[in-house]
Coordinates of C-alpha atoms and ligand atoms in Angstrom, one line a residue:
M1 CA 18.2 15.5 7.9
Q2 CA 18.7 13.6 11.1
V3 CA 18.8 9.8 11.0
S4 CA 18.0 7.8 14.1
R5 CA 18.4 4.0 14.5
A6 CA 17.4 1.4 16.4
P7 CA -13.9 18.6 20.8
A8 CA -16.8 16.5 20.2
I9 CA -16.3 13.5 18.0
R10 CA -17.5 14.0 14.4
V11 CA -17.5 10.9 12.3
V12 CA -18.4 11.9 8.9
S13 CA -19.3 9.4 6.3
P14 CA -19.0 11.3 3.0
L15 CA -19.1 8.0 1.1
A16 CA -22.5 8.3 -0.4
N17 CA -22.0 11.8 -1.8
N18 CA -18.3 11.9 -2.2
T19 CA -17.4 12.8 -5.7
I20 CA -13.9 11.2 -5.4
A21 CA -15.4 7.9 -4.3
Q22 CA -17.7 8.0 -7.3
Q23 CA -14.7 8.2 -9.7
R24 CA -13.7 4.7 -8.6
P25 CA -14.9 2.1 -11.1
A26 CA -17.1 -0.5 -9.4
H27 CA -15.8 -4.0 -9.5
G28 CA -16.9 -5.7 -12.7
S29 CA -17.6 -2.4 -14.4
E30 CA -16.6 -1.8 -18.0
A31 CA -13.5 0.1 -17.0
V32 CA -12.4 -2.8 -14.8
M33 CA -13.2 -5.3 -17.6
N34 CA -11.2 -3.3 -20.1
E35 CA -8.2 -2.8 -17.7
I36 CA -8.0 -6.5 -16.9
S37 CA -8.6 -7.6 -20.4
A38 CA -5.8 -5.3 -21.8
G39 CA -3.4 -6.7 -19.2
L40 CA -4.2 -10.3 -20.0
L41 CA -3.8 -9.7 -23.7
A42 CA -0.5 -7.9 -23.5
S43 CA 2.5 -9.8 -24.9
D44 CA 3.9 -10.0 -21.3
A45 CA 0.6 -10.6 -19.5
C46 CA 0.1 -8.5 -16.4
T47 CA -2.5 -7.4 -13.9
S48 CA -2.7 -4.6 -11.4
P49 CA -1.8 -5.7 -7.8
K50 CA -5.0 -4.0 -6.6
F51 CA -6.9 -7.1 -7.8
L52 CA -5.0 -9.2 -5.1
Y53 CA -7.4 -7.6 -2.6
D54 CA -10.8 -9.1 -2.6
S55 CA -12.2 -10.1 0.9
L56 CA -10.1 -13.3 1.0
G57 CA -7.1 -11.6 -0.4
S58 CA -7.2 -8.9 2.4
K59 CA -7.4 -11.7 5.0
L60 CA -4.4 -13.5 3.4
F61 CA -2.5 -10.3 3.4
E62 CA -3.2 -9.9 7.1
A63 CA -1.9 -13.5 7.5
I64 CA 1.3 -12.6 5.5
C65 CA 2.0 -9.9 8.0
E66 CA 2.1 -12.5 10.8
L67 CA 4.6 -14.7 9.0
P68 CA 8.2 -15.0 10.4
E69 CA 9.6 -14.5 6.9
Y70 CA 7.6 -11.3 6.2
Y71 CA 9.9 -8.9 8.2
P72 CA 8.4 -5.5 7.0
T73 CA 5.4 -5.4 9.4
R74 CA 7.2 -6.3 12.6
T75 CA 10.3 -4.2 11.7
E76 CA 8.2 -1.1 11.0
A77 CA 6.2 -1.7 14.2
S78 CA 9.5 -1.9 16.2
I79 CA 10.6 1.4 14.7
F80 CA 7.2 3.0 15.7
A81 CA 7.6 1.5 19.2
A82 CA 11.1 2.8 19.6
Y83 CA 10.8 6.2 18.1
G84 CA 7.1 7.2 18.3
A85 CA 7.8 10.0 20.7
D86 CA 10.6 11.3 18.4
M87 CA 8.1 11.2 15.5
A88 CA 5.5 13.1 17.5
H89 CA 8.1 15.7 18.3
A90 CA 9.0 16.1 14.7
I91 CA 5.4 16.4 13.6
G92 CA 4.0 18.4 16.5
E93 CA 0.5 18.2 18.2
G94 CA -2.7 19.3 16.5
S95 CA -2.1 18.0 13.0
S96 CA -4.7 16.6 10.6
L97 CA -3.5 13.0 10.2
I98 CA -4.6 11.5 6.9
D99 CA -4.1 7.7 7.0
L100 CA -3.8 6.3 3.5
G101 CA -5.0 2.7 3.3
A102 CA -6.1 2.8 6.9
G103 CA -7.7 -0.6 7.1
N104 CA -8.5 -1.3 10.7
C105 CA -6.8 2.0 11.7
A106 CA -4.6 0.2 14.2
K107 CA -1.2 1.6 13.2
A108 CA -2.3 5.2 13.4
A109 CA -4.3 4.6 16.5
S110 CA -1.2 3.3 18.3
L111 CA 0.5 6.6 17.7
F112 CA -2.5 8.8 18.8
P113 CA -1.4 9.1 22.4
L114 CA 2.0 10.5 21.2
L115 CA 1.0 12.4 18.0
K116 CA -2.1 14.0 19.6
P117 CA -3.7 14.9 16.2
A118 CA -6.6 17.4 16.1
Q119 CA -8.2 15.4 13.3
Y120 CA -7.9 11.9 12.0
V121 CA -8.9 11.1 8.4
P122 CA -8.7 7.4 7.6
V123 CA -8.9 6.7 3.9
D124 CA -9.5 3.3 2.4
I125 CA -11.2 1.7 -0.6
S126 CA -13.1 -0.6 1.7
R127 CA -15.7 1.8 3.1
D128 CA -17.6 -0.7 5.4
F129 CA -14.5 -2.0 7.1
L130 CA -13.3 1.6 7.7
L131 CA -16.6 2.9 9.2
G132 CA -16.7 0.0 11.7
A133 CA -13.1 0.7 12.8
V134 CA -13.7 4.4 13.1
A135 CA -16.8 4.0 15.2
Q136 CA -14.8 2.0 17.7
L137 CA -11.9 4.5 17.7
Q138 CA -14.2 7.5 18.4
Q139 CA -15.1 5.9 21.8
R140 CA -11.4 5.6 22.7
F141 CA -10.3 9.0 21.5
P142 CA -13.3 11.4 21.9
Q143 CA -11.1 14.5 21.6
I144 CA -10.0 13.7 18.1
E145 CA -12.3 14.7 15.3
M146 CA -12.7 11.9 12.8
T147 CA -13.7 12.0 9.1
A148 CA -13.6 8.7 7.2
L149 CA -13.2 8.7 3.5
G150 CA -13.9 5.7 1.2
L151 CA -12.0 6.2 -2.0
D152 CA -9.3 4.8 -4.2
F153 CA -6.5 7.3 -3.5
S154 CA -4.0 5.5 -5.7
S155 CA -5.2 7.2 -8.9
G156 CA -5.2 10.9 -7.9
F157 CA -7.6 12.6 -5.6
E158 CA -8.6 15.9 -4.0
L159 CA -9.5 16.0 -0.3
P160 CA -13.0 17.3 0.5
D161 CA -13.6 20.4 2.7
S162 CA -14.3 18.2 5.7
V163 CA -10.5 17.7 6.0
R164 CA -8.9 20.7 7.8
A165 CA -6.6 22.7 5.4
E166 CA -3.9 23.3 8.1
R167 CA -1.1 21.0 9.1
R168 CA -2.1 18.1 7.0
V169 CA 0.2 15.1 7.5
F170 CA -0.2 12.1 5.3
F171 CA 0.5 8.8 7.0
Y172 CA 1.5 6.1 4.6
P173 CA 3.1 3.1 6.4
G174 CA 3.7 -0.5 5.5
S175 CA 6.0 0.2 2.5
S176 CA 2.9 0.3 0.2
I177 CA 4.8 3.0 -1.8
G178 CA 6.9 0.1 -3.0
N179 CA 4.0 -1.3 -5.0
F180 CA 4.3 1.7 -7.3
S181 CA 7.1 2.0 -9.8
P182 CA 9.5 4.8 -8.9
E183 CA 8.0 7.0 -11.6
Q184 CA 4.4 6.2 -10.4
A185 CA 5.6 6.8 -6.8
V186 CA 6.8 10.4 -7.7
T187 CA 3.5 11.1 -9.4
F188 CA 1.6 9.8 -6.4
L189 CA 3.7 11.7 -3.9
R190 CA 3.4 14.9 -6.0
G191 CA -0.4 14.4 -5.6
L192 CA 0.1 14.2 -1.8
R193 CA 2.2 17.3 -2.0
A194 CA -0.5 19.2 -3.8
N195 CA -3.1 18.2 -1.2
A196 CA -0.7 18.8 1.7
G197 CA -0.5 22.5 1.4
A198 CA 2.6 24.6 2.3
D199 CA 2.6 23.5 6.0
G200 CA 1.9 19.8 5.3
G201 CA 4.0 16.8 5.6
L202 CA 4.3 13.0 5.3
L203 CA 5.2 10.1 7.6
I204 CA 6.0 7.1 5.4
G205 CA 7.3 3.6 5.7
V206 CA 9.9 2.4 3.2
D207 CA 11.4 -1.1 2.7
L208 CA 15.1 -1.0 2.2
I209 CA 17.4 -3.2 0.0
K210 CA 18.9 -6.1 1.9
D211 CA 20.2 -9.6 1.6
R212 CA 18.6 -11.3 -1.4
A213 CA 17.7 -14.5 0.6
V214 CA 15.8 -12.5 3.2
L215 CA 13.9 -10.7 0.4
D216 CA 13.1 -13.9 -1.5
A217 CA 11.8 -15.7 1.6
A218 CA 9.6 -12.8 2.6
Y219 CA 7.7 -13.2 -0.7
D220 CA 7.8 -17.0 -1.0
D221 CA 7.2 -18.3 2.6
A222 CA 7.4 -21.9 3.7
L223 CA 3.7 -22.1 4.5
G224 CA 2.7 -20.9 1.1
V225 CA 0.5 -18.1 2.4
T226 CA 2.0 -15.6 -0.1
G227 CA 1.4 -18.2 -2.8
A228 CA -2.2 -18.5 -1.8
F229 CA -2.5 -14.7 -1.8
N230 CA -1.1 -14.5 -5.3
L231 CA -3.2 -17.4 -6.7
N232 CA -6.4 -16.0 -5.1
M233 CA -6.2 -13.2 -7.6
L234 CA -7.3 -15.8 -10.2
R235 CA -10.5 -16.5 -8.3
H236 CA -11.0 -12.7 -8.0
L237 CA -10.5 -12.3 -11.8
N238 CA -13.0 -15.1 -12.4
H239 CA -15.5 -13.1 -10.4
L240 CA -14.7 -9.7 -11.9
I241 CA -14.6 -10.6 -15.6
G242 CA -16.3 -14.0 -15.8
A243 CA -13.0 -15.7 -16.5
D244 CA -12.4 -19.5 -16.2
F245 CA -9.0 -19.6 -14.6
E246 CA -8.4 -22.9 -12.8
V247 CA -6.2 -22.2 -9.8
D248 CA -4.5 -25.6 -9.8
Q249 CA -3.1 -25.0 -13.3
W250 CA -1.0 -22.1 -12.0
Q251 CA 1.9 -21.6 -9.6
H252 CA 3.3 -18.8 -7.5
V253 CA 6.7 -17.4 -8.5
A254 CA 8.4 -14.6 -6.6
F255 CA 12.0 -13.3 -6.7
F256 CA 14.2 -10.3 -6.2
N257 CA 15.2 -8.6 -9.4
P258 CA 18.4 -6.7 -8.5
E259 CA 18.6 -4.7 -11.8
K260 CA 15.2 -3.2 -11.1
S261 CA 15.6 -3.3 -7.3
R262 CA 12.2 -5.0 -6.9
I263 CA 10.5 -8.2 -5.8
E264 CA 8.4 -9.5 -8.7
M265 CA 5.4 -11.7 -8.2
H266 CA 4.1 -13.8 -11.1
L267 CA 1.6 -16.6 -11.7
E268 CA 3.1 -19.2 -14.0
A269 CA 1.1 -21.7 -16.1
R270 CA 1.9 -25.3 -15.1
C271 CA 0.6 -26.7 -18.4
P272 CA -0.5 -25.4 -21.8
L273 CA -4.0 -23.9 -21.2
T274 CA -6.6 -21.5 -22.6
V275 CA -8.4 -18.9 -20.5
T276 CA -11.6 -17.3 -21.6
W277 CA -13.5 -14.3 -20.1
R278 CA -16.3 -12.0 -21.1
G279 CA -15.1 -10.7 -24.5
G280 CA -11.7 -12.3 -24.6
E281 CA -9.5 -15.4 -24.7
R282 CA -5.8 -16.2 -24.5
D283 CA -3.7 -19.3 -24.8
F284 CA -0.8 -19.7 -22.3
A285 CA 2.1 -22.0 -22.9
R286 CA 3.5 -24.0 -20.1
G287 CA 5.8 -21.7 -18.1
E288 CA 4.2 -18.5 -19.4
R289 CA 3.6 -16.0 -16.7
I290 CA 1.2 -13.2 -15.6
H291 CA 3.1 -10.5 -13.8
T292 CA 0.9 -9.6 -10.7
E293 CA 2.9 -7.4 -8.5
D294 CA 6.2 -5.4 -8.0
S295 CA 7.5 -4.4 -4.6
Y296 CA 10.3 -1.9 -5.0
K297 CA 13.1 -1.7 -2.4
Y298 CA 15.1 1.5 -1.9
T299 CA 18.3 2.7 -0.3
R300 CA 17.8 5.5 2.2
Q301 CA 19.4 8.0 -0.2
S302 CA 17.4 6.8 -3.3
F303 CA 14.2 7.4 -1.4
V304 CA 15.2 10.8 -0.1
T305 CA 16.0 11.7 -3.7
L306 CA 12.6 10.4 -4.8
L307 CA 10.9 12.5 -2.1
E308 CA 12.7 15.6 -3.3
K309 CA 11.5 15.0 -6.9
A310 CA 8.0 15.0 -5.5
G311 CA 8.4 18.2 -3.5
F312 CA 9.1 16.9 -0.1
A313 CA 12.3 17.5 2.0
T314 CA 13.2 14.7 4.5
S315 CA 13.4 16.1 8.0
R316 CA 14.0 12.8 10.0
M317 CA 14.6 9.2 9.3
W318 CA 14.3 6.3 11.7
T319 CA 15.5 2.7 11.0
D320 CA 15.9 -0.6 12.8
K321 CA 19.2 -2.0 13.9
N322 CA 19.6 -4.1 10.7
N323 CA 18.8 -1.1 8.4
W324 CA 16.0 -3.2 6.9
F325 CA 13.2 -0.7 7.0
A326 CA 12.9 3.1 7.3
V327 CA 10.2 5.5 8.6
I328 CA 10.7 8.9 7.2
H329 CA 9.2 12.3 8.1
A330 CA 9.2 14.8 5.3
R331 CA 7.9 18.3 5.0
A332 CA 6.4 19.9 1.9
I333 CA 8.9 22.1 0.1
P334 CA 7.3 25.5 -0.3
D335 CA 6.3 26.4 -3.9
Ligands
AVI401 C1 1.0 -4.1 0.5 N1 2.5 -4.3 0.1 C2 3.3 -3.3 0.8 C3 3.0 -5.7 0.3 C4 4.4 -5.8 -0.2 O1 5.3 -6.2 0.6 O2 4.7 -5.3 -1.3 C5 2.1 -6.7 -0.6 C6 2.7 -8.1 -0.5 N2 2.8 -8.8 -1.6 C7 3.3 -10.0 -1.2 N3 3.5 -10.0 0.1 C8 3.1 -8.8 0.6

């Protein structure tokens, strides 16, 4: 492993008849109700971080990425800017680039001139957003075949036949892998390995362990944007399960837990209160918390080891001058 620092467009919308997309429970469905209810009733109340992202939550996350305290976005961008050509060399032209959580597709698109993929497959839970972004991209890059997929890839998936079988490269930037526990991350990456095929690979962004004050500030910024992002989950839960959370009765708590090597985000009750929702109710004492998100931080070696467990061998790693963030290219280990 080397470590460095410092044809005609085809836009397919398989969303209507995509069996994978159909496995995703619709918001407010019984499965969603049961999942949220079980978390709220657990002795240590918790919710999945996916519920942070309603339409306002997604906008707040975009704002977080602009904050001076939130270093991951700009640090990763600086690595892509400095080493994009190197990454393209490692991956080679003509791949099928599968962009997980593509959003507005901007990160991948900035690499197209260097990576020169034969096919681009943006995947995102938000189908409408994705299709708008892809329609614009096809004008700019007519030589790249594009197939948009609307699905929740976090809970296991199989790619449809519209995705080329050869040279599949999963693109998973933004350190989103950190929102899985290490065990979940291995399971998730094994799923990618199974879908990648023997000649497939992965280009992934990973947030590294660093000074605690830097980490704490990144998740508890002075403007309170991350606090708003966290608290907004309560409004989303009200919508999803008919709950009666009152946002001003809760406060944002975020800190680095060094034993678990993760940032934890919680919502803490500011007074004794009772929350009710369709089919459930719970009392919260003052100071009691709902655990809303973890964001795991790795060392370079601990992530290489995790990739190996999942069936990927690290071929190249690029980091910034502070060693705050890493972008890793890994190849599928043949079966
Ligand atoms: C999406 N994910 C990688 C972000 C993170 O840093 O874990 C989510 C986030 N939560 C609070 N701030 C940003």
